[in-house]
mmCIF file of C-alpha atoms in Angstrom:
data_model
loop_
_atom_site.group_PDB
_atom_site.id
_atom_site.type_symbol
_atom_site.label_atom_id
_atom_site.label_comp_id
_atom_site.label_asym_id
_atom_site.label_seq_id
_atom_site.Cartn_x
_atom_site.Cartn_y
_atom_site.Cartn_z
ATOM 1 C CA MET A 170 -66.261 69.485 -101.812
ATOM 2 C CA ASN A 171 -66.366 66.538 -99.789
ATOM 3 C CA SER A 172 -64.922 67.406 -96.369
ATOM 4 C CA THR A 173 -62.775 64.608 -96.528
ATOM 5 C CA GLU A 174 -60.869 65.934 -99.687
ATOM 6 C CA ARG A 175 -58.648 68.533 -97.878
ATOM 7 C CA PRO A 176 -57.559 71.350 -100.287
ATOM 8 C CA ARG A 177 -53.925 72.133 -100.568
ATOM 9 C CA LEU A 178 -52.798 75.600 -99.800
ATOM 10 C CA ALA A 179 -49.663 76.907 -101.059
ATOM 11 C CA VAL A 180 -47.455 78.147 -98.022
ATOM 12 C CA ARG A 181 -44.083 79.821 -99.268
ATOM 13 C CA SER A 182 -43.235 81.937 -96.112
ATOM 14 C CA PRO A 183 -43.810 82.489 -92.591
ATOM 15 C CA ALA A 184 -46.658 84.970 -93.235
ATOM 16 C CA ASP A 185 -48.281 82.336 -95.435
ATOM 17 C CA LEU A 186 -47.992 79.727 -92.577
ATOM 18 C CA VAL A 187 -49.340 81.991 -90.139
ATOM 19 C CA ALA A 188 -52.268 82.889 -92.424
ATOM 20 C CA ALA A 189 -52.884 79.094 -93.050
ATOM 21 C CA VAL A 190 -52.885 78.109 -89.267
ATOM 22 C CA PRO A 191 -56.702 79.339 -88.614
ATOM 23 C CA TYR A 192 -57.945 77.111 -91.559
ATOM 24 C CA LEU A 193 -55.770 74.112 -90.386
ATOM 25 C CA LEU A 194 -57.481 74.281 -86.857
ATOM 26 C CA GLY A 195 -60.849 75.613 -87.824
ATOM 27 C CA PHE A 196 -60.567 78.960 -85.797
ATOM 28 C CA HIS A 197 -58.289 81.686 -85.052
ATOM 29 C CA PRO A 198 -55.837 80.672 -81.840
ATOM 30 C CA ALA A 199 -55.023 82.897 -78.945
ATOM 31 C CA ASP A 200 -52.847 82.350 -76.139
ATOM 32 C CA SER A 201 -51.758 79.026 -77.618
ATOM 33 C CA VAL A 202 -48.837 77.363 -78.933
ATOM 34 C CA VAL A 203 -49.398 75.476 -82.347
ATOM 35 C CA VAL A 204 -47.158 72.966 -84.225
ATOM 36 C CA VAL A 205 -47.503 72.512 -87.856
ATOM 37 C CA ALA A 206 -45.695 69.433 -88.874
ATOM 38 C CA VAL A 207 -44.720 68.411 -92.585
ATOM 39 C CA ARG A 208 -43.715 65.251 -94.521
ATOM 40 C CA GLY A 209 -41.824 66.011 -97.418
ATOM 41 C CA ARG A 210 -43.037 69.320 -98.614
ATOM 42 C CA ARG A 211 -46.685 68.907 -97.504
ATOM 43 C CA VAL A 212 -48.348 69.883 -94.296
ATOM 44 C CA VAL A 213 -49.964 66.939 -92.872
ATOM 45 C CA PHE A 214 -50.714 67.606 -89.161
ATOM 46 C CA ALA A 215 -51.379 70.410 -86.766
ATOM 47 C CA ALA A 216 -51.703 70.314 -83.194
ATOM 48 C CA ARG A 217 -52.606 73.164 -80.718
ATOM 49 C CA GLY A 218 -52.162 73.396 -76.802
ATOM 50 C CA ASP A 219 -53.058 76.065 -74.279
ATOM 51 C CA LEU A 220 -50.003 78.441 -73.191
ATOM 52 C CA PRO A 221 -49.136 77.065 -69.767
ATOM 53 C CA ASP A 222 -50.157 79.435 -66.652
ATOM 54 C CA PRO A 223 -47.331 81.927 -65.809
ATOM 55 C CA GLY A 224 -44.799 80.243 -63.599
ATOM 56 C CA ALA A 225 -45.925 76.813 -64.635
ATOM 57 C CA ASP A 226 -43.447 74.338 -66.173
ATOM 58 C CA PRO A 227 -44.140 74.019 -69.842
ATOM 59 C CA GLY A 228 -41.982 70.889 -70.226
ATOM 60 C CA PRO A 229 -44.719 68.264 -69.665
ATOM 61 C CA ALA A 230 -47.072 69.798 -71.928
ATOM 62 C CA ALA A 231 -44.260 70.364 -74.669
ATOM 63 C CA ARG A 232 -43.225 66.795 -74.473
ATOM 64 C CA HIS A 233 -46.712 65.456 -75.042
ATOM 65 C CA LEU A 234 -47.311 67.907 -77.847
ATOM 66 C CA ALA A 235 -44.250 66.404 -79.620
ATOM 67 C CA GLU A 236 -45.068 62.998 -78.955
ATOM 68 C CA VAL A 237 -48.357 63.518 -80.544
ATOM 69 C CA VAL A 238 -46.303 65.039 -83.825
ATOM 70 C CA ALA A 239 -43.727 62.482 -83.847
ATOM 71 C CA ARG A 240 -46.480 59.710 -84.087
ATOM 72 C CA GLN A 241 -47.812 61.170 -87.287
ATOM 73 C CA GLY A 242 -44.341 59.933 -89.075
ATOM 74 C CA THR A 243 -43.602 63.647 -90.022
ATOM 75 C CA ASP A 244 -40.041 64.969 -90.722
ATOM 76 C CA ALA A 245 -40.116 68.597 -89.652
ATOM 77 C CA ALA A 246 -42.307 71.085 -87.993
ATOM 78 C CA THR A 247 -42.806 74.642 -87.150
ATOM 79 C CA VAL A 248 -43.887 76.073 -83.799
ATOM 80 C CA ILE A 249 -45.943 79.081 -83.430
ATOM 81 C CA GLY A 250 -46.883 80.719 -80.299
ATOM 82 C CA TYR A 251 -49.688 83.068 -79.948
ATOM 83 C CA GLY A 252 -49.523 85.783 -77.150
ATOM 84 C CA PRO A 253 -47.138 88.153 -75.553
ATOM 85 C CA ALA A 254 -43.431 87.346 -75.370
ATOM 86 C CA ALA A 255 -43.449 86.767 -71.677
ATOM 87 C CA ARG A 256 -45.740 83.672 -72.033
ATOM 88 C CA VAL A 257 -44.729 82.486 -75.586
ATOM 89 C CA THR A 258 -41.287 82.479 -75.308
ATOM 90 C CA GLY A 259 -40.768 79.709 -72.691
ATOM 91 C CA ALA A 260 -43.425 77.480 -74.423
ATOM 92 C CA VAL A 261 -42.131 77.903 -77.916
ATOM 93 C CA ASP A 262 -38.540 76.895 -76.617
ATOM 94 C CA ALA A 263 -39.848 73.981 -74.569
ATOM 95 C CA VAL A 264 -41.830 72.606 -77.636
ATOM 96 C CA GLY A 265 -38.686 73.175 -79.980
ATOM 97 C CA GLU A 266 -36.494 71.137 -77.648
ATOM 98 C CA ALA A 267 -39.046 68.267 -77.382
ATOM 99 C CA LEU A 268 -39.339 68.163 -81.035
ATOM 100 C CA ASP A 269 -35.385 67.926 -81.231
ATOM 101 C CA GLY A 270 -35.563 64.891 -78.580
ATOM 102 C CA ALA A 271 -38.126 63.423 -80.812
ATOM 103 C CA GLY A 272 -35.734 63.466 -83.935
ATOM 104 C CA LEU A 273 -37.848 66.330 -85.764
ATOM 105 C CA LEU A 274 -36.232 69.042 -87.565
ATOM 106 C CA VAL A 275 -37.460 72.467 -86.184
ATOM 107 C CA LEU A 276 -37.760 74.473 -89.357
ATOM 108 C CA ASP A 277 -38.797 77.681 -87.707
ATOM 109 C CA ALA A 278 -40.032 79.182 -84.329
ATOM 110 C CA LEU A 279 -42.430 81.921 -84.354
ATOM 111 C CA ARG A 280 -44.338 84.373 -82.061
ATOM 112 C CA VAL A 281 -47.588 85.934 -83.324
ATOM 113 C CA THR A 282 -49.383 88.827 -81.590
ATOM 114 C CA ASP A 283 -51.160 92.128 -82.625
ATOM 115 C CA GLY A 284 -51.041 91.556 -86.338
ATOM 116 C CA ARG A 285 -47.184 90.884 -86.389
ATOM 117 C CA TRP A 286 -45.058 87.869 -86.253
ATOM 118 C CA TRP A 287 -41.462 87.439 -85.099
ATOM 119 C CA SER A 288 -38.885 84.363 -85.761
ATOM 120 C CA TYR A 289 -36.817 83.062 -82.786
ATOM 121 C CA LEU A 290 -34.457 81.579 -85.335
ATOM 122 C CA CYS A 291 -33.936 84.257 -87.781
ATOM 123 C CA ALA A 292 -31.536 87.167 -86.647
ATOM 124 C CA GLU A 293 -31.422 88.897 -90.079
ATOM 125 C CA PRO A 294 -33.189 92.493 -89.714
ATOM 126 C CA ALA A 295 -33.746 92.394 -93.254
ATOM 127 C CA CYS A 296 -36.136 89.742 -93.221
ATOM 128 C CA CYS A 297 -37.010 89.641 -89.490
ATOM 129 C CA PRO A 298 -36.754 93.131 -88.186
ATOM 130 C CA PRO A 299 -36.929 93.229 -84.253
ATOM 131 C CA GLU A 300 -40.106 95.101 -84.238
ATOM 132 C CA GLY A 301 -41.771 92.201 -86.013
ATOM 133 C CA THR A 302 -43.150 91.757 -89.453
ATOM 134 C CA PRO A 303 -46.877 92.951 -89.940
ATOM 135 C CA TYR A 304 -49.250 90.772 -91.616
ATOM 136 C CA ASP A 305 -52.713 90.845 -92.792
ATOM 137 C CA PRO A 306 -54.604 87.568 -93.041
ATOM 138 C CA ALA A 307 -57.589 88.942 -95.167
ATOM 139 C CA ALA A 308 -55.135 90.238 -97.615
ATOM 140 C CA SER A 309 -53.146 86.706 -98.005
ATOM 141 C CA ALA A 310 -53.283 84.564 -100.994
ATOM 142 C CA VAL A 311 -53.533 81.584 -98.634
ATOM 143 C CA SER A 312 -56.581 82.735 -96.835
ATOM 144 C CA ALA A 313 -58.380 83.718 -100.182
ATOM 145 C CA ALA A 314 -57.601 80.093 -101.410
ATOM 146 C CA ALA A 315 -58.796 78.545 -98.302
ATOM 147 C CA VAL A 316 -62.168 80.397 -98.345
ATOM 148 C CA PHE A 317 -62.542 79.524 -102.020
ATOM 149 C CA ALA A 318 -62.126 75.969 -101.267
ATOM 150 C CA GLY A 319 -64.905 76.202 -98.422
ATOM 151 C CA GLN A 320 -62.651 76.203 -95.288
ATOM 152 C CA VAL A 321 -63.849 78.252 -92.436
ATOM 153 C CA ALA A 322 -61.749 79.821 -89.764
ATOM 154 C CA LEU A 323 -63.930 80.806 -86.656
ATOM 155 C CA PRO A 324 -62.823 83.955 -84.662
ATOM 156 C CA ASP A 325 -61.894 81.538 -81.675
ATOM 157 C CA ARG A 326 -62.168 78.322 -80.038
ATOM 158 C CA ALA A 327 -65.654 79.569 -78.077
ATOM 159 C CA ALA A 328 -67.294 80.061 -81.605
ATOM 160 C CA LEU A 329 -66.233 76.444 -82.416
ATOM 161 C CA ALA A 330 -67.917 75.040 -79.223
ATOM 162 C CA ALA A 331 -70.972 77.032 -79.747
ATOM 163 C CA GLN A 332 -71.450 75.240 -82.780
ATOM 164 C CA VAL A 333 -72.247 72.093 -80.569
ATOM 165 C CA SER A 334 -74.053 73.897 -77.732
ATOM 166 C CA PRO A 335 -77.645 73.093 -76.839
ATOM 167 C CA LEU A 336 -80.386 74.903 -78.491
ATOM 168 C CA GLY A 337 -82.807 76.467 -76.077
ATOM 169 C CA GLY A 338 -85.983 78.774 -76.044
ATOM 170 C CA PRO A 339 -89.034 77.094 -77.933
ATOM 171 C CA VAL A 340 -86.778 74.513 -79.409
ATOM 172 C CA ARG A 341 -85.882 72.985 -76.051
ATOM 173 C CA VAL A 342 -89.384 73.150 -74.813
ATOM 174 C CA ALA A 343 -90.774 71.374 -78.051
ATOM 175 C CA MET A 344 -87.795 68.802 -77.496
ATOM 176 C CA ARG A 345 -88.663 68.011 -73.946
ATOM 177 C CA ARG A 346 -92.098 67.294 -74.758
ATOM 178 C CA ALA A 347 -90.979 65.291 -77.772
ATOM 179 C CA THR A 348 -88.711 63.269 -75.695
ATOM 180 C CA VAL A 349 -91.345 62.564 -73.224
ATOM 181 C CA ARG A 350 -93.744 61.086 -76.143
ATOM 182 C CA ALA A 351 -90.481 59.244 -77.348
ATOM 183 C CA HIS A 352 -90.249 57.403 -74.034
ATOM 184 C CA ARG A 353 -93.872 56.446 -74.146
ATOM 185 C CA ARG A 354 -93.394 55.124 -77.347
ATOM 186 C CA LEU A 355 -90.517 53.000 -76.371
ATOM 187 C CA ALA A 356 -92.503 51.584 -73.525
ATOM 188 C CA GLY A 357 -95.322 50.684 -75.619
ATOM 189 C CA LEU A 358 -93.061 48.893 -78.154
ATOM 190 C CA ALA A 359 -91.421 47.109 -75.321
ATOM 191 C CA GLY A 360 -94.678 45.870 -74.172
ATOM 192 C CA THR A 361 -94.525 47.681 -70.861
ATOM 193 C CA ALA A 362 -97.242 49.736 -68.922
ATOM 194 C CA ALA A 363 -96.715 53.443 -68.664
ATOM 195 C CA GLY A 364 -93.043 54.178 -68.260
ATOM 196 C CA PRO A 365 -91.206 56.916 -66.778
ATOM 197 C CA THR A 366 -91.519 60.296 -68.330
ATOM 198 C CA GLY A 367 -88.512 61.579 -70.731
ATOM 199 C CA GLU A 368 -86.313 63.255 -67.915
ATOM 200 C CA ALA A 369 -86.945 60.649 -65.319
ATOM 201 C CA ALA A 370 -86.425 57.725 -67.721
ATOM 202 C CA GLY A 371 -83.010 59.387 -68.905
ATOM 203 C CA ARG A 372 -81.699 59.458 -65.446
ATOM 204 C CA ALA A 373 -82.935 55.936 -64.624
ATOM 205 C CA GLY A 374 -80.674 54.774 -67.654
ATOM 206 C CA GLU A 375 -77.789 56.759 -66.228
ATOM 207 C CA ALA A 376 -78.065 55.412 -62.705
ATOM 208 C CA ALA A 377 -77.293 51.908 -64.044
ATOM 209 C CA GLY A 378 -73.627 52.772 -64.481
ATOM 210 C CA PRO A 379 -71.189 55.595 -65.735
ATOM 211 C CA ALA A 380 -70.395 53.993 -69.140
ATOM 212 C CA GLU A 381 -72.724 53.421 -71.874
ATOM 213 C CA GLU A 382 -72.975 49.689 -71.539
ATOM 214 C CA PRO A 383 -74.955 49.254 -68.314
ATOM 215 C CA ALA A 384 -77.280 52.250 -69.526
ATOM 216 C CA GLY A 385 -78.060 50.375 -72.672
ATOM 217 C CA ARG A 386 -78.574 46.992 -70.844
ATOM 218 C CA ALA A 387 -80.806 48.857 -68.565
ATOM 219 C CA GLY A 388 -82.816 50.446 -71.502
ATOM 220 C CA GLU A 389 -83.040 46.869 -73.179
ATOM 221 C CA ALA A 390 -84.285 45.435 -69.973
ATOM 222 C CA VAL A 391 -87.595 47.522 -70.349
ATOM 223 C CA GLY A 392 -88.660 44.496 -72.691
ATOM 224 C CA ALA A 393 -90.235 41.247 -71.475
ATOM 225 C CA GLY A 394 -87.761 38.952 -73.701
ATOM 226 C CA PRO A 395 -85.986 38.395 -76.813
ATOM 227 C CA MET A 396 -88.863 39.350 -79.191
ATOM 228 C CA ASP A 397 -88.961 42.862 -77.508
ATOM 229 C CA ALA A 398 -84.915 43.052 -77.940
ATOM 230 C CA ARG A 399 -85.621 42.475 -81.588
ATOM 231 C CA ALA A 400 -88.377 44.906 -81.975
ATOM 232 C CA LEU A 401 -86.159 47.646 -80.370
ATOM 233 C CA ARG A 402 -83.280 46.897 -82.619
ATOM 234 C CA SER A 403 -85.636 46.826 -85.748
ATOM 235 C CA ALA A 404 -87.208 50.236 -84.474
ATOM 236 C CA GLY A 405 -83.573 51.582 -84.134
ATOM 237 C CA LEU A 406 -82.262 50.502 -87.418
ATOM 238 C CA ALA A 407 -85.290 51.912 -89.182
ATOM 239 C CA ALA A 408 -85.081 55.365 -87.270
ATOM 240 C CA VAL A 409 -81.127 55.430 -88.163
ATOM 241 C CA ARG A 410 -81.849 54.756 -91.947
ATOM 242 C CA THR A 411 -84.616 57.424 -91.947
ATOM 243 C CA ALA A 412 -82.309 59.976 -90.502
ATOM 244 C CA PHE A 413 -79.366 59.398 -92.830
ATOM 245 C CA ARG A 414 -81.694 59.248 -95.962
ATOM 246 C CA ARG A 415 -83.671 62.319 -95.067
ATOM 247 C CA HIS A 416 -80.579 64.398 -94.072
ATOM 248 C CA ARG A 417 -78.567 63.479 -97.062
ATOM 249 C CA ARG A 418 -81.715 64.645 -99.172
ATOM 250 C CA GLY A 419 -81.205 68.006 -97.312
ATOM 251 C CA GLU A 420 -84.243 67.633 -95.077
ATOM 252 C CA ARG A 421 -84.277 68.243 -91.486
ATOM 253 C CA LEU A 422 -85.633 65.905 -89.011
ATOM 254 C CA GLY A 423 -88.674 66.779 -87.127
ATOM 255 C CA ASP A 424 -88.896 67.119 -83.174
ATOM 256 C CA ASP A 425 -90.489 63.787 -82.663
ATOM 257 C CA GLU A 426 -88.070 62.222 -85.272
ATOM 258 C CA VAL A 427 -84.989 63.423 -83.283
ATOM 259 C CA ALA A 428 -86.587 62.444 -79.983
ATOM 260 C CA TRP A 429 -87.382 59.044 -80.907
ATOM 261 C CA LEU A 430 -83.690 58.528 -82.516
ATOM 262 C CA THR A 431 -81.824 59.777 -79.358
ATOM 263 C CA VAL A 432 -83.991 57.646 -77.132
ATOM 264 C CA LEU A 433 -83.320 54.506 -79.511
ATOM 265 C CA LEU A 434 -79.574 55.448 -79.434
ATOM 266 C CA THR A 435 -79.268 54.422 -75.649
ATOM 267 C CA HIS A 436 -79.409 50.853 -77.016
ATOM 268 C CA LEU A 437 -75.874 49.550 -78.175
ATOM 269 C CA PRO A 438 -77.044 47.606 -81.142
ATOM 270 C CA VAL A 439 -78.873 50.719 -82.518
ATOM 271 C CA ARG A 440 -75.808 53.115 -81.588
ATOM 272 C CA ASP A 441 -73.214 50.724 -83.211
ATOM 273 C CA HIS A 442 -75.413 50.432 -86.232
ATOM 274 C CA ALA A 443 -75.546 54.175 -86.483
ATOM 275 C CA TRP A 444 -71.665 54.310 -86.039
ATOM 276 C CA SER A 445 -71.190 51.736 -88.788
ATOM 277 C CA ARG A 446 -73.155 54.043 -91.061
ATOM 278 C CA THR A 447 -71.176 57.293 -90.095
ATOM 279 C CA ASP A 448 -68.065 58.477 -91.919
ATOM 280 C CA GLY A 449 -66.342 61.986 -92.471
ATOM 281 C CA ARG A 450 -68.866 63.171 -95.055
ATOM 282 C CA ASP A 451 -70.411 66.928 -94.409
ATOM 283 C CA ALA A 452 -73.872 65.316 -94.244
ATOM 284 C CA ASP A 453 -73.021 62.918 -91.509
ATOM 285 C CA ILE A 454 -71.475 65.912 -89.553
ATOM 286 C CA GLY A 455 -74.319 68.042 -90.223
ATOM 287 C CA LEU A 456 -76.751 65.281 -89.007
ATOM 288 C CA TRP A 457 -74.999 64.484 -85.645
ATOM 289 C CA THR A 458 -74.486 68.203 -84.891
ATOM 290 C CA ASP A 459 -78.260 68.775 -85.427
ATOM 291 C CA VAL A 460 -79.211 65.900 -83.184
ATOM 292 C CA LEU A 461 -76.695 66.649 -80.629
ATOM 293 C CA ARG A 462 -77.969 70.243 -80.218
ATOM 294 C CA ARG A 463 -81.485 69.248 -80.143
ATOM 295 C CA ALA A 464 -81.152 66.361 -77.796
ATOM 296 C CA GLU A 465 -82.225 66.337 -74.052
ATOM 297 C CA PRO A 466 -79.154 66.433 -71.817
ATOM 298 C CA GLU A 467 -79.438 62.927 -70.612
ATOM 299 C CA LEU A 468 -79.291 61.600 -74.183
ATOM 300 C CA ILE A 469 -76.243 63.388 -75.746
ATOM 301 C CA ALA A 470 -73.665 60.770 -75.110
ATOM 302 C CA ALA A 471 -74.230 58.841 -78.317
ATOM 303 C CA PRO A 472 -75.205 61.663 -80.922
ATOM 304 C CA GLY A 473 -72.288 63.675 -79.468
ATOM 305 C CA SER A 474 -69.815 60.847 -79.601
ATOM 306 C CA LEU A 475 -70.936 59.987 -83.258
ATOM 307 C CA LEU A 476 -70.244 63.658 -84.293
ATOM 308 C CA ALA A 477 -66.852 63.433 -82.837
ATOM 309 C CA PHE A 478 -66.357 60.156 -84.871
ATOM 310 C CA ALA A 479 -67.580 61.911 -88.146
ATOM 311 C CA ALA A 480 -65.582 65.010 -87.435
ATOM 312 C CA TRP A 481 -62.591 63.102 -86.605
ATOM 313 C CA ARG A 482 -62.876 61.215 -89.729
ATOM 314 C CA ALA A 483 -62.975 64.268 -91.690
ATOM 315 C CA GLY A 484 -59.850 65.911 -90.122
ATOM 316 C CA HIS A 485 -61.678 68.356 -88.191
ATOM 317 C CA GLY A 486 -60.040 67.545 -84.795
ATOM 318 C CA ALA A 487 -61.034 70.610 -83.095
ATOM 319 C CA LEU A 488 -64.783 70.136 -83.625
ATOM 320 C CA ALA A 489 -64.164 66.369 -82.601
ATOM 321 C CA ALA A 490 -62.793 68.092 -79.456
ATOM 322 C CA VAL A 491 -65.412 70.418 -78.178
ATOM 323 C CA ALA A 492 -68.168 67.588 -79.078
ATOM 324 C CA LEU A 493 -66.137 65.168 -76.751
ATOM 325 C CA GLU A 494 -65.785 67.976 -74.200
ATOM 326 C CA ARG A 495 -69.662 68.343 -74.121
ATOM 327 C CA VAL A 496 -70.056 64.807 -73.729
ATOM 328 C CA LEU A 497 -67.797 64.096 -71.175
ATOM 329 C CA GLY A 498 -68.834 67.068 -69.144
ATOM 330 C CA THR A 499 -72.207 65.595 -68.605
ATOM 331 C CA HIS A 500 -71.484 61.805 -69.120
ATOM 332 C CA PRO A 501 -67.716 61.171 -68.156
ATOM 333 C CA GLY A 502 -67.948 57.522 -68.278
ATOM 334 C CA TYR A 503 -69.330 57.076 -71.528
ATOM 335 C CA SER A 504 -66.859 54.555 -72.980
ATOM 336 C CA LEU A 505 -67.115 55.511 -76.776
ATOM 337 C CA ALA A 506 -66.320 59.047 -75.810
ATOM 338 C CA VAL A 507 -63.515 58.303 -73.489
ATOM 339 C CA LEU A 508 -62.115 55.990 -76.473
ATOM 340 C CA LEU A 509 -62.268 58.754 -78.883
ATOM 341 C CA ASP A 510 -60.907 61.449 -76.495
ATOM 342 C CA ASP A 511 -58.124 59.171 -75.893
ATOM 343 C CA ALA A 512 -57.449 58.812 -79.784
ATOM 344 C CA LEU A 513 -57.554 62.647 -80.149
ATOM 345 C CA ARG A 514 -55.121 63.186 -77.199
ATOM 346 C CA ARG A 515 -52.672 60.340 -78.363
ATOM 347 C CA GLY A 516 -52.707 61.697 -82.101
ATOM 348 C CA LEU A 517 -53.866 58.323 -83.649
ATOM 349 C CA SER A 518 -54.838 58.684 -87.274
ATOM 350 C CA PRO A 519 -58.581 58.286 -88.204
ATOM 351 C CA SER A 520 -57.339 55.276 -90.229
ATOM 352 C CA GLU A 521 -56.796 53.465 -86.794
ATOM 353 C CA LEU A 522 -60.658 53.105 -86.598
ATOM 354 C CA ASP A 523 -61.475 51.816 -90.124
ATOM 355 C CA GLY A 524 -64.107 49.208 -90.177
ATOM 356 C CA TRP A 525 -65.236 50.038 -86.369
ATOM 357 C CA PRO A 526 -67.214 48.895 -84.748
ATOM 358 C CA ALA A 527 -67.637 45.682 -86.999
ATOM 359 C CA THR A 528 -64.105 44.890 -86.594
ATOM 360 C CA ALA A 529 -61.798 44.064 -83.460
ATOM 361 C CA GLY A 530 -60.519 47.699 -83.401
ATOM 362 C CA ARG A 531 -61.202 47.796 -79.920
ATOM 363 C CA ALA A 532 -57.644 46.345 -79.448
ATOM 364 C CA VAL A 533 -56.119 49.516 -80.874
ATOM 365 C CA LEU A 534 -57.705 51.897 -78.382
ATOM 366 C CA ARG A 535 -57.867 51.230 -74.693
ATOM 367 C CA PRO A 536 -59.223 53.718 -72.449
ATOM 368 C CA ARG A 537 -56.594 55.475 -70.018
ATOM 369 C CA ARG A 538 -56.931 57.697 -67.391
ATOM 370 C CA ARG A 539 -58.328 61.116 -68.717
ATOM 371 C CA ARG A 540 -55.987 64.080 -68.329
ATOM 372 C CA PRO A 541 -57.445 67.593 -68.431
ATOM 373 C CA ARG A 542 -57.446 69.044 -71.661
ATOM 374 C CA ARG A 543 -55.414 72.209 -72.179
#
């Protein structure tokens, strides 16, 4: 199944909804507040935030979460808190009030912990006993349907972040050497004398400025004239085409191919060409995940942003978020990552970027000052 074709899960009870949430998010939440929003009778959006620290005001985060949900054009929502009552109750109440203020109907408000769920809105002991209602996700028909459809629920968010973490050991040693060779190859293509070694060249590019545009111009400036720029673009487009073609055939790129691609992606025309060919297909997510994990740290900005874009287009917002966290942790000013991060925080639909980067979509998203992700 193509990852853009989201399977429908039949949710008929609070227990079904609790079982479905990990598959909507991609991982089992903990110490979290989750809003599952519906339009008509169909779940169309799920958003998660961390529970506030003890003693902290839950209002600002709750209002932001409600604004994101309301932006989806939804009719109603259910709020679910994961954790002990002392931390969950205030957060769930604040989100419920914020949703009411945004004009959304709150269908239910639940708390989940230790294999049981409680409803804040149901006072009938027959259906909502005070000791909570036990549930077994493994025995749920919803979980079985999700697994059958190929959906995955990882144990926690850390397991999701591990899917985009750098590979170490012999892989890292091999990639470091391959990246040195790629920088030398680029220097030869650009008609220069021996250039800096891989890591030094990467740092030199970063030193040009915090955003990707200055770094890209610094890379292009290696050449001596327009012919060199055309040669770089031609080499970049060929590398991108080869990467997509081979990966979609189920072949894994070699170390030198990955290194060459990551070096060329520092040039904006090459990065934008790769962006224009990236969609929400499983093959695209797999390609950019592999390249991101094998890339040298100074070269992760472009592949990490492209992975985030592919994941977002496929509806995997959590995967997009952890990819962006890795990019922005190392390259906080990389503007494509900043724009995508802002889109996720604002709850914009992936359709807002239809046609990017060829269209004038940059008017849709404007960078804002980044807030810490909760």
